Short mmCIF file of C-alpha atoms and ligand atoms in Angstrom, two decimals:
data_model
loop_
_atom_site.label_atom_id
_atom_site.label_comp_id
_atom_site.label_asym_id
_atom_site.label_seq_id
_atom_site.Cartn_x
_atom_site.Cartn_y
_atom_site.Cartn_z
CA UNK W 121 -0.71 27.77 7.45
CA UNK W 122 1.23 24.79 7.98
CA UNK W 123 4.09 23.45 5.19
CA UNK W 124 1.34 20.13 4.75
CA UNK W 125 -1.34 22.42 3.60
CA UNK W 126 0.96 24.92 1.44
CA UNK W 127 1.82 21.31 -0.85
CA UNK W 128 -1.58 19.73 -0.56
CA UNK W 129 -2.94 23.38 -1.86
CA UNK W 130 -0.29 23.93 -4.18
CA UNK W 131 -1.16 20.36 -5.69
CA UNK W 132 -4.79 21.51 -6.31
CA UNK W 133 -4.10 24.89 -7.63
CA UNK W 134 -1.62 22.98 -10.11
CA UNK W 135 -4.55 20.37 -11.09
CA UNK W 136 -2.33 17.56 -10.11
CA UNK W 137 -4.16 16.56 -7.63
CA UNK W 138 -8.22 17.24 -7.52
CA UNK W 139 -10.28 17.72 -4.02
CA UNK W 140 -13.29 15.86 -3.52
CA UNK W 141 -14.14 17.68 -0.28
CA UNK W 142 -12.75 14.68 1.81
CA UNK W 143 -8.91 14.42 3.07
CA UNK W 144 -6.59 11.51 1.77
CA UNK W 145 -9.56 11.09 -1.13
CA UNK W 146 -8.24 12.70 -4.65
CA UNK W 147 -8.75 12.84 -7.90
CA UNK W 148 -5.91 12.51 -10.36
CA UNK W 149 -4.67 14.61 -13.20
CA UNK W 150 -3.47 13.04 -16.53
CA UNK W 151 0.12 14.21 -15.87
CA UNK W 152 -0.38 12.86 -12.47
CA UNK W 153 -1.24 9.22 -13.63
CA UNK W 154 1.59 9.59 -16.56
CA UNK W 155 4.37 9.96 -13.46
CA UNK W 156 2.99 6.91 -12.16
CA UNK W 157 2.79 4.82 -15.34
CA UNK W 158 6.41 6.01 -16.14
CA UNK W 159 7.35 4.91 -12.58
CA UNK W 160 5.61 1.30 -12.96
CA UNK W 161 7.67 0.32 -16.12
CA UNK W 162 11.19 1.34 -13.98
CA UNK W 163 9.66 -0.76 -11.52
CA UNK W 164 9.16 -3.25 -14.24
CA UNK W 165 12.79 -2.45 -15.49
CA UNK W 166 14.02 -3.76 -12.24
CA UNK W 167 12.10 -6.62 -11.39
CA UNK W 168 10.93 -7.75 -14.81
CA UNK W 169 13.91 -10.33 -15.12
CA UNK W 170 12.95 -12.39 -11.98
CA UNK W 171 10.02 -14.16 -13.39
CA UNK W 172 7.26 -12.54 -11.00
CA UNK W 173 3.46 -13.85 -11.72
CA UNK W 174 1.55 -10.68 -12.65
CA UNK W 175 -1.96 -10.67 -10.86
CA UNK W 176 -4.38 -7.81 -10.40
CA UNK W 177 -7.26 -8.21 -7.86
CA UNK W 178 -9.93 -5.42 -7.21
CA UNK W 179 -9.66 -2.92 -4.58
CA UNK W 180 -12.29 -5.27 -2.64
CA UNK W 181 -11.46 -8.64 -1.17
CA UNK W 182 -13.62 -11.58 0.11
CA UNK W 183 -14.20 -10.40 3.39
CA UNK W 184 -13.98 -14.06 5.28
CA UNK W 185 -10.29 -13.77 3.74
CA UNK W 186 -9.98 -10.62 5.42
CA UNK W 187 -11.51 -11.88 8.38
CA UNK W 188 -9.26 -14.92 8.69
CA UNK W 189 -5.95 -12.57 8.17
CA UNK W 190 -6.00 -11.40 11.77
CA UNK W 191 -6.15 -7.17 10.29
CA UNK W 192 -9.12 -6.50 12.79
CA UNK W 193 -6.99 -7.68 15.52
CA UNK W 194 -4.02 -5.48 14.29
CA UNK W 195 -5.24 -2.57 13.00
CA UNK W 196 -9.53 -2.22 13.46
CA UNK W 197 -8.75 1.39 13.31
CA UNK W 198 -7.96 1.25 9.58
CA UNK W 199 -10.43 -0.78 7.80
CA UNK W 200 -13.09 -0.41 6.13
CA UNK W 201 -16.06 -2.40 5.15
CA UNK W 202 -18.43 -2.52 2.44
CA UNK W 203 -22.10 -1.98 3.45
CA UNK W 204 -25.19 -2.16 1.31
CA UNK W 205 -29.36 -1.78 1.67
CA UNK W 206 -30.47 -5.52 2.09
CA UNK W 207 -33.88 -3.99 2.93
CA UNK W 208 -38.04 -4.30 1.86
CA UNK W 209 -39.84 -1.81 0.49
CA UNK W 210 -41.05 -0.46 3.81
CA UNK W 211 -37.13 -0.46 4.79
CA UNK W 212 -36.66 1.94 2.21
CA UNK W 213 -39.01 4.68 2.80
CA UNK W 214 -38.03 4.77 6.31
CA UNK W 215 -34.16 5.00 4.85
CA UNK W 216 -35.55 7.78 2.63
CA UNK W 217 -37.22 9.65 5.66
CA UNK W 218 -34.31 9.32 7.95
CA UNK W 219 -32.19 11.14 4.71
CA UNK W 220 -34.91 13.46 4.28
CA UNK W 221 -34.40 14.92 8.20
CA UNK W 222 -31.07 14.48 8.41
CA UNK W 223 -30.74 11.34 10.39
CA UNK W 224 -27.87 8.58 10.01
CA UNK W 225 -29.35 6.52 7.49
CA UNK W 226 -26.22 4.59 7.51
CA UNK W 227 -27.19 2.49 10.57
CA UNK W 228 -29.65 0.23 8.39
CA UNK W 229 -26.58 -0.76 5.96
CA UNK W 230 -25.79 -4.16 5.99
CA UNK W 231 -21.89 -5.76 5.62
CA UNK W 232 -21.67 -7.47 2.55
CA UNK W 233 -18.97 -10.03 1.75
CA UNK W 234 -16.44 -7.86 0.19
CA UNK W 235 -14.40 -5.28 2.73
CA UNK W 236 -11.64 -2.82 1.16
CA UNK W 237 -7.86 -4.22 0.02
CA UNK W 238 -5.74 -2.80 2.90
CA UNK W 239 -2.70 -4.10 0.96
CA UNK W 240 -1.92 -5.30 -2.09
CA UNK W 241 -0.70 -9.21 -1.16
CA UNK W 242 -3.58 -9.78 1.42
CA UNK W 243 -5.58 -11.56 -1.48
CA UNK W 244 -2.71 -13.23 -2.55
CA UNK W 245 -1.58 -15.37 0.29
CA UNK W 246 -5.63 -17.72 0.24
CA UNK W 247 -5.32 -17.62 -3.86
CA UNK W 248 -1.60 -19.44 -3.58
CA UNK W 249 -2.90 -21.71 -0.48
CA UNK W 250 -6.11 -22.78 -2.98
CA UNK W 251 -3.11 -24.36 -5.56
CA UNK W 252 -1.44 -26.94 -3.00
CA UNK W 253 2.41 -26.81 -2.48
CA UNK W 254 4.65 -24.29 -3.89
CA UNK W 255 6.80 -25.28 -6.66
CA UNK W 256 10.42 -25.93 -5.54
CA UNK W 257 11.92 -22.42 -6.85
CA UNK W 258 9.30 -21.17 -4.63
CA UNK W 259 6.71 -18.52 -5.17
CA UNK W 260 7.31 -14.57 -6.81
CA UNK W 261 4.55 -12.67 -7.68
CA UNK W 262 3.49 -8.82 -9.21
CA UNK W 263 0.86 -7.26 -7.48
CA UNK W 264 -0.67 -4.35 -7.70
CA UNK W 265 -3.94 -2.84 -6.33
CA UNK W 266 -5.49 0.64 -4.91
CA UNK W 267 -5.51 -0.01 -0.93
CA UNK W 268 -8.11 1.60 1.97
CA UNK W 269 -6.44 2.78 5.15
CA UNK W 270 -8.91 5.11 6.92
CA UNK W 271 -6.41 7.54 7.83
CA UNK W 272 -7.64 10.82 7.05
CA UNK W 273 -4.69 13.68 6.87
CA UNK W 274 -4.13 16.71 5.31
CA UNK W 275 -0.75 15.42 4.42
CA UNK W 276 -1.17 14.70 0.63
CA UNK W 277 1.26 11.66 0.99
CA UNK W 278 -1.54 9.88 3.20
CA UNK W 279 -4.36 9.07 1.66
CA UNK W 280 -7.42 6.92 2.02
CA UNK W 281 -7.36 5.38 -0.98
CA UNK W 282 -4.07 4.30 -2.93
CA UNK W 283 -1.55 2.58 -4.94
CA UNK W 284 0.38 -0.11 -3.87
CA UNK W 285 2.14 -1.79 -6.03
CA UNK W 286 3.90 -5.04 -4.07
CA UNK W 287 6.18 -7.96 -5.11
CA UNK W 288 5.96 -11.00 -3.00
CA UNK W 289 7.93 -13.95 -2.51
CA UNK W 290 7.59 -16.97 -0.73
CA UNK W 291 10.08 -19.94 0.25
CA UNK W 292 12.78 -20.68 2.49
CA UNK W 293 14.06 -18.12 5.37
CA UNK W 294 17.28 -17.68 3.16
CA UNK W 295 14.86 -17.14 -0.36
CA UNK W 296 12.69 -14.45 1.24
CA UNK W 297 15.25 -12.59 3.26
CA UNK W 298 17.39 -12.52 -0.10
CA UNK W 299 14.81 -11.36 -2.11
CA UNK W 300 14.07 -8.32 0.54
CA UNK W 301 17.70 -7.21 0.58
CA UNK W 302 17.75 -7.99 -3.51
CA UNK W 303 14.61 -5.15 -3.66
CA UNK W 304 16.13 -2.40 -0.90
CA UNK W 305 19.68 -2.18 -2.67
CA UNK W 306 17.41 -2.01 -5.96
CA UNK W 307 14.98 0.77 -4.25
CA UNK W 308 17.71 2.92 -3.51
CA UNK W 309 19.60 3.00 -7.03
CA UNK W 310 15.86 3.54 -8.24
CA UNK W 311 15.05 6.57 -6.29
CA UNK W 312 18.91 7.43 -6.98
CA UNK W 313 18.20 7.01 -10.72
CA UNK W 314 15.07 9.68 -10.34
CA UNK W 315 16.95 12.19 -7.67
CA UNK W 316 15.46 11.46 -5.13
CA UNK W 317 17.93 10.89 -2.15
CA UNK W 318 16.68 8.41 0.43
CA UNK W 319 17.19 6.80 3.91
CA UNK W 320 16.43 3.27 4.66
CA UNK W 321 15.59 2.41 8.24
CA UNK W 322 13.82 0.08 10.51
CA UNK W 323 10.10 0.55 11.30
CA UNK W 324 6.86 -1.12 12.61
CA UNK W 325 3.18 -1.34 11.88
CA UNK W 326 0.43 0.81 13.69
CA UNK W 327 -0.48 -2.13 15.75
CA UNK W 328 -3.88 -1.03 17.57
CA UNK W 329 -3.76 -0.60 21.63
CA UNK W 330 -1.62 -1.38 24.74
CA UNK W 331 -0.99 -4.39 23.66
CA UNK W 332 0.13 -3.67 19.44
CA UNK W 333 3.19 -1.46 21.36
CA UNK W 334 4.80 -5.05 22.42
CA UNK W 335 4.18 -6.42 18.77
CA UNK W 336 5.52 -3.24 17.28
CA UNK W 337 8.62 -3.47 19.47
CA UNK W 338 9.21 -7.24 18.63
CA UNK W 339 8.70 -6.42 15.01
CA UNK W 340 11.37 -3.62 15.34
CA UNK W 341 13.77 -5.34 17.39
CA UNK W 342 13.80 -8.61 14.97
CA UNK W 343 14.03 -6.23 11.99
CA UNK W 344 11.19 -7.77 10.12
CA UNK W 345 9.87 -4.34 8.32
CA UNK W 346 12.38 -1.66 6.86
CA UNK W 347 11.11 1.40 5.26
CA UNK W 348 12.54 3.32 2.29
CA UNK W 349 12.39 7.16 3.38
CA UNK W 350 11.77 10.56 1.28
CA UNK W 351 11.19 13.50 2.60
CA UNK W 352 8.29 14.86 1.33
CA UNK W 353 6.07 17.43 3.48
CA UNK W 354 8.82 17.33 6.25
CA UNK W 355 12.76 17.05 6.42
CA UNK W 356 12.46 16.01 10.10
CA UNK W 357 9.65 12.87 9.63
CA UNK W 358 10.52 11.66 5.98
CA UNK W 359 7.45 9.49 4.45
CA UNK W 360 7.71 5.89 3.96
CA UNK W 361 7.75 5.22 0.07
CA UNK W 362 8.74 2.14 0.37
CA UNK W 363 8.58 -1.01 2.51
CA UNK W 364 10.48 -4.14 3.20
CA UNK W 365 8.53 -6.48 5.19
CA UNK W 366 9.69 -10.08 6.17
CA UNK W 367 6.84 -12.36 7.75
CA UNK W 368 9.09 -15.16 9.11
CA UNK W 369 6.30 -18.13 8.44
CA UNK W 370 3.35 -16.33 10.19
CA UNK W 371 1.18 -15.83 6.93
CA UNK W 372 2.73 -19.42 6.15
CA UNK W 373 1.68 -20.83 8.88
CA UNK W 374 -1.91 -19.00 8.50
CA UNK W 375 -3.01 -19.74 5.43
CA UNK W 376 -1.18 -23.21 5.03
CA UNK W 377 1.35 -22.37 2.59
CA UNK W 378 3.96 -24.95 1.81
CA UNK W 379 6.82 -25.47 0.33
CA UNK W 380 7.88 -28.72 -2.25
CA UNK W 381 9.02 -31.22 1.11
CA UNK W 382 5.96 -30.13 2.96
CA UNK W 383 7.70 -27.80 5.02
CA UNK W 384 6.09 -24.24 6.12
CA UNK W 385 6.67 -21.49 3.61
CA UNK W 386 8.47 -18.06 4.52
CA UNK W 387 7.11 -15.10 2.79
CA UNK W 388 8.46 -11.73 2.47
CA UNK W 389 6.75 -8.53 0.92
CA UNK W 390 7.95 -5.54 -0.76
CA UNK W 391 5.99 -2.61 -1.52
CA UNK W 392 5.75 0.61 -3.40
CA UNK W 393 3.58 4.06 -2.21
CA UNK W 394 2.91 4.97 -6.32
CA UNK W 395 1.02 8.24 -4.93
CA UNK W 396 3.94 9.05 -2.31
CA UNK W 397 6.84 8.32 -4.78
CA UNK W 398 4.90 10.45 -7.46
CA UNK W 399 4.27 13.32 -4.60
CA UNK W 400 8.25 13.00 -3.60
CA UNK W 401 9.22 13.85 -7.25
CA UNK W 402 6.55 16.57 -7.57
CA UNK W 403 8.14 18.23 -4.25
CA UNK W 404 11.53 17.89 -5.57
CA UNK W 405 11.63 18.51 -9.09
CA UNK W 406 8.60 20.71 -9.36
CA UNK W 407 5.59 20.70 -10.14
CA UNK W 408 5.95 21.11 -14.12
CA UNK W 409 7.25 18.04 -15.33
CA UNK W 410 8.68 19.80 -18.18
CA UNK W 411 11.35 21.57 -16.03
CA UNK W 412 12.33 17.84 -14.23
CA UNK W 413 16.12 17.28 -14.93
CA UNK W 414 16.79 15.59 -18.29
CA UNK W 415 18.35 12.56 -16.17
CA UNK W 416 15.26 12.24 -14.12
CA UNK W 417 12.89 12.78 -17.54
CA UNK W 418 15.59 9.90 -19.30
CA UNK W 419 14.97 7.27 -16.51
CA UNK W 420 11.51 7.98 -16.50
CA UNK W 421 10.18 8.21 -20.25
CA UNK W 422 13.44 6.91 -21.82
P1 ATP B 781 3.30 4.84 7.29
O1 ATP B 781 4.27 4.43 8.36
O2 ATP B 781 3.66 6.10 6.59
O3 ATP B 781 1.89 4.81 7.79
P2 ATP B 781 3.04 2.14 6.48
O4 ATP B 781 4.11 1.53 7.32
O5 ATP B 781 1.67 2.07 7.03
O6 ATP B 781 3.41 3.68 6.16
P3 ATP B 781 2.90 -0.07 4.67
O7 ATP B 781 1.79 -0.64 5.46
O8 ATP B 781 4.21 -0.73 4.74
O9 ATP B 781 3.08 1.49 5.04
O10 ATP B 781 2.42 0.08 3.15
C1 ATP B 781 3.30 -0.07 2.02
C2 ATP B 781 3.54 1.26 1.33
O11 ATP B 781 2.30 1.89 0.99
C3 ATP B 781 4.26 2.28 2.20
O12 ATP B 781 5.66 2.12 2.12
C4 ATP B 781 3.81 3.59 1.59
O13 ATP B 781 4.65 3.96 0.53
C5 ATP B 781 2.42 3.29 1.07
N1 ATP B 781 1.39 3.83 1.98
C6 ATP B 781 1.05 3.36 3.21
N2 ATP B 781 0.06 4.08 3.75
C7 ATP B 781 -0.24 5.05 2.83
C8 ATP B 781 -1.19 6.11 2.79
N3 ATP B 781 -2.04 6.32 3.80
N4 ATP B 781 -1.22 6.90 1.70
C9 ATP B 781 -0.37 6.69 0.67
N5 ATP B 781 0.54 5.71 0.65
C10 ATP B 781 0.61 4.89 1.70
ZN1 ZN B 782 2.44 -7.01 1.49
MG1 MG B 783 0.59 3.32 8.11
#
């Protein structure tokens, strides 16, 4: 048995986390969700003096959004879609026979307009577009939203379905890029304030195919995404708890986002893992909350 499966098991046994026969697809305990509560109000600890615009979408999004964001041409390996029966009544006893033998009865479904979140800001960006140009301080908002990837793993800290919670900013080259290294100094005397030592490096994006390795180089080699790193279920490949992503004006550009003089808005993105930073403190504090550190239990429930 691998060191993955020892956690992932040792989070079940412990009730922490609850299997629902599917990888990366959990059920949460109360003490589970209480770690990530207490979390949330550091994060708002943090950030809470900047202003941000709260919003909270759904875990679904308006699928021509989705389709306009480019993410099929990225990363078609990770979405996922919502389907539905659009059918007549004759539809549905052939549905009912192909369950009844064991067929795919899946085939029939029909895409509705609504395909999973597969992060946080993706709504945001067509939402701030809709209200004409940004203001001249620019844009900050609070997001936060259970994301899709389909990704299954037995590594607990990658799951189908998740938190992100993600602050976003948009405005000049200088704003954005400020604002990104405002949040990594601020992630690492977080994670510092919870014991949780951390690395912060460059990264890229799973970009799909021969043709995603040249984007993933480019985005590595003009530093547009940084990750925050803990290890979790290995020393060696620490997980990404964090990330740091800089746009340039591509989802500017996109979705026609503007700044006050009419020029094209920079955005930047910075986002939390809530299940991976709430798995990194389980691995190294314990599993009984009651035994964390009193510094840790301070920072967290005051
Ligand atoms: P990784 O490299 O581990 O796949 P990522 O680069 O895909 O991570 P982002 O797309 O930047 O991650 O997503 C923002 C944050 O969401 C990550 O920093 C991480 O904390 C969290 N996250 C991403 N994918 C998952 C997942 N499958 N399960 C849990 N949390 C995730
Ligand atoms: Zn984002
Ligand atoms: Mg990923």
């Amino acid at each position: 048995m691998d060191m993955q499966t020892s956690f992932l098991d040792r989070l079940f046994e412990s009730g922490l986390l609850i299997d629902t026969g599917i990888d990366g697809l959990y059920g949460r305990s109360g003490q589970f969700e209480d770690v990530i509560a207490a979390f949330e109000r550091l994060i708002d600890r943090f950030g809470g003096a900047d202003g941000a615009e709260a919003m909270r979408f759904p875990p679904g999004m308006n699928r021509a959004f989705f389709e306009k964001s480019g993410y099929m041409k990225s990363f078609p390996q990770l979405a996922g879609t919502v389907h539905s029966f659009c059918g007549s009544e004759l539809d549905h006893v052939s549905l009912l026979q192909c369950m009844e033998v064991g067929e795919d009865w899946t085939k029939g479904q029909e895409a509705t307009d609504i395909v999973l979140t597969p992060a946080a800001c993706y709504p945001l960006y067509p939402t701030i577009a809709k209200r004409g140009n940004l203001p001249k301080t620019g844009g900050l908002f609070d997001l936060q939203s259970y994301c899709f990837r389909h990704e299954p793993s037995k590594d607990p800290a990658r799951q189908q379905l998740f938190r992100m919670r993600e602050y976003i900013c948009m405005g000049t080259e200088q704003h954005v890029t400020d604002f990104r290294q405002r949040w990594m100094d601020r992630g690492v005397e977080m994670m510092k304030a919870v014991g949780l030592d951390v690395t912060i490096d460059v990264a890229n994006d799973p970009f799909f195919g021969r043709a995603g390795k040249m984007l993933a180089n480019n985005q590595r080699d003009q530093n547009l995404k940084f990750e925050l790193l803990i290890p979790i279920t290995s020393a060696a490949n620490p997980t990404a708890c964090m990330s740091f992503n800089y746009h340039q004006d591509a989802f500017g550009t996109k979705w026609g986002l503007n700044l006050e003089d009419g020029s094209v808005a920079h955005t930047a993105c910075v986002g939390f893992g809530l299940e991976r930073i709430a798995l990194a403190l389980f691995h190294h504090h314990g599993l009984d909350v009651k035994q964390w550190p009193a510094s840790v239990r301070k920072a967290l429930w005051g």
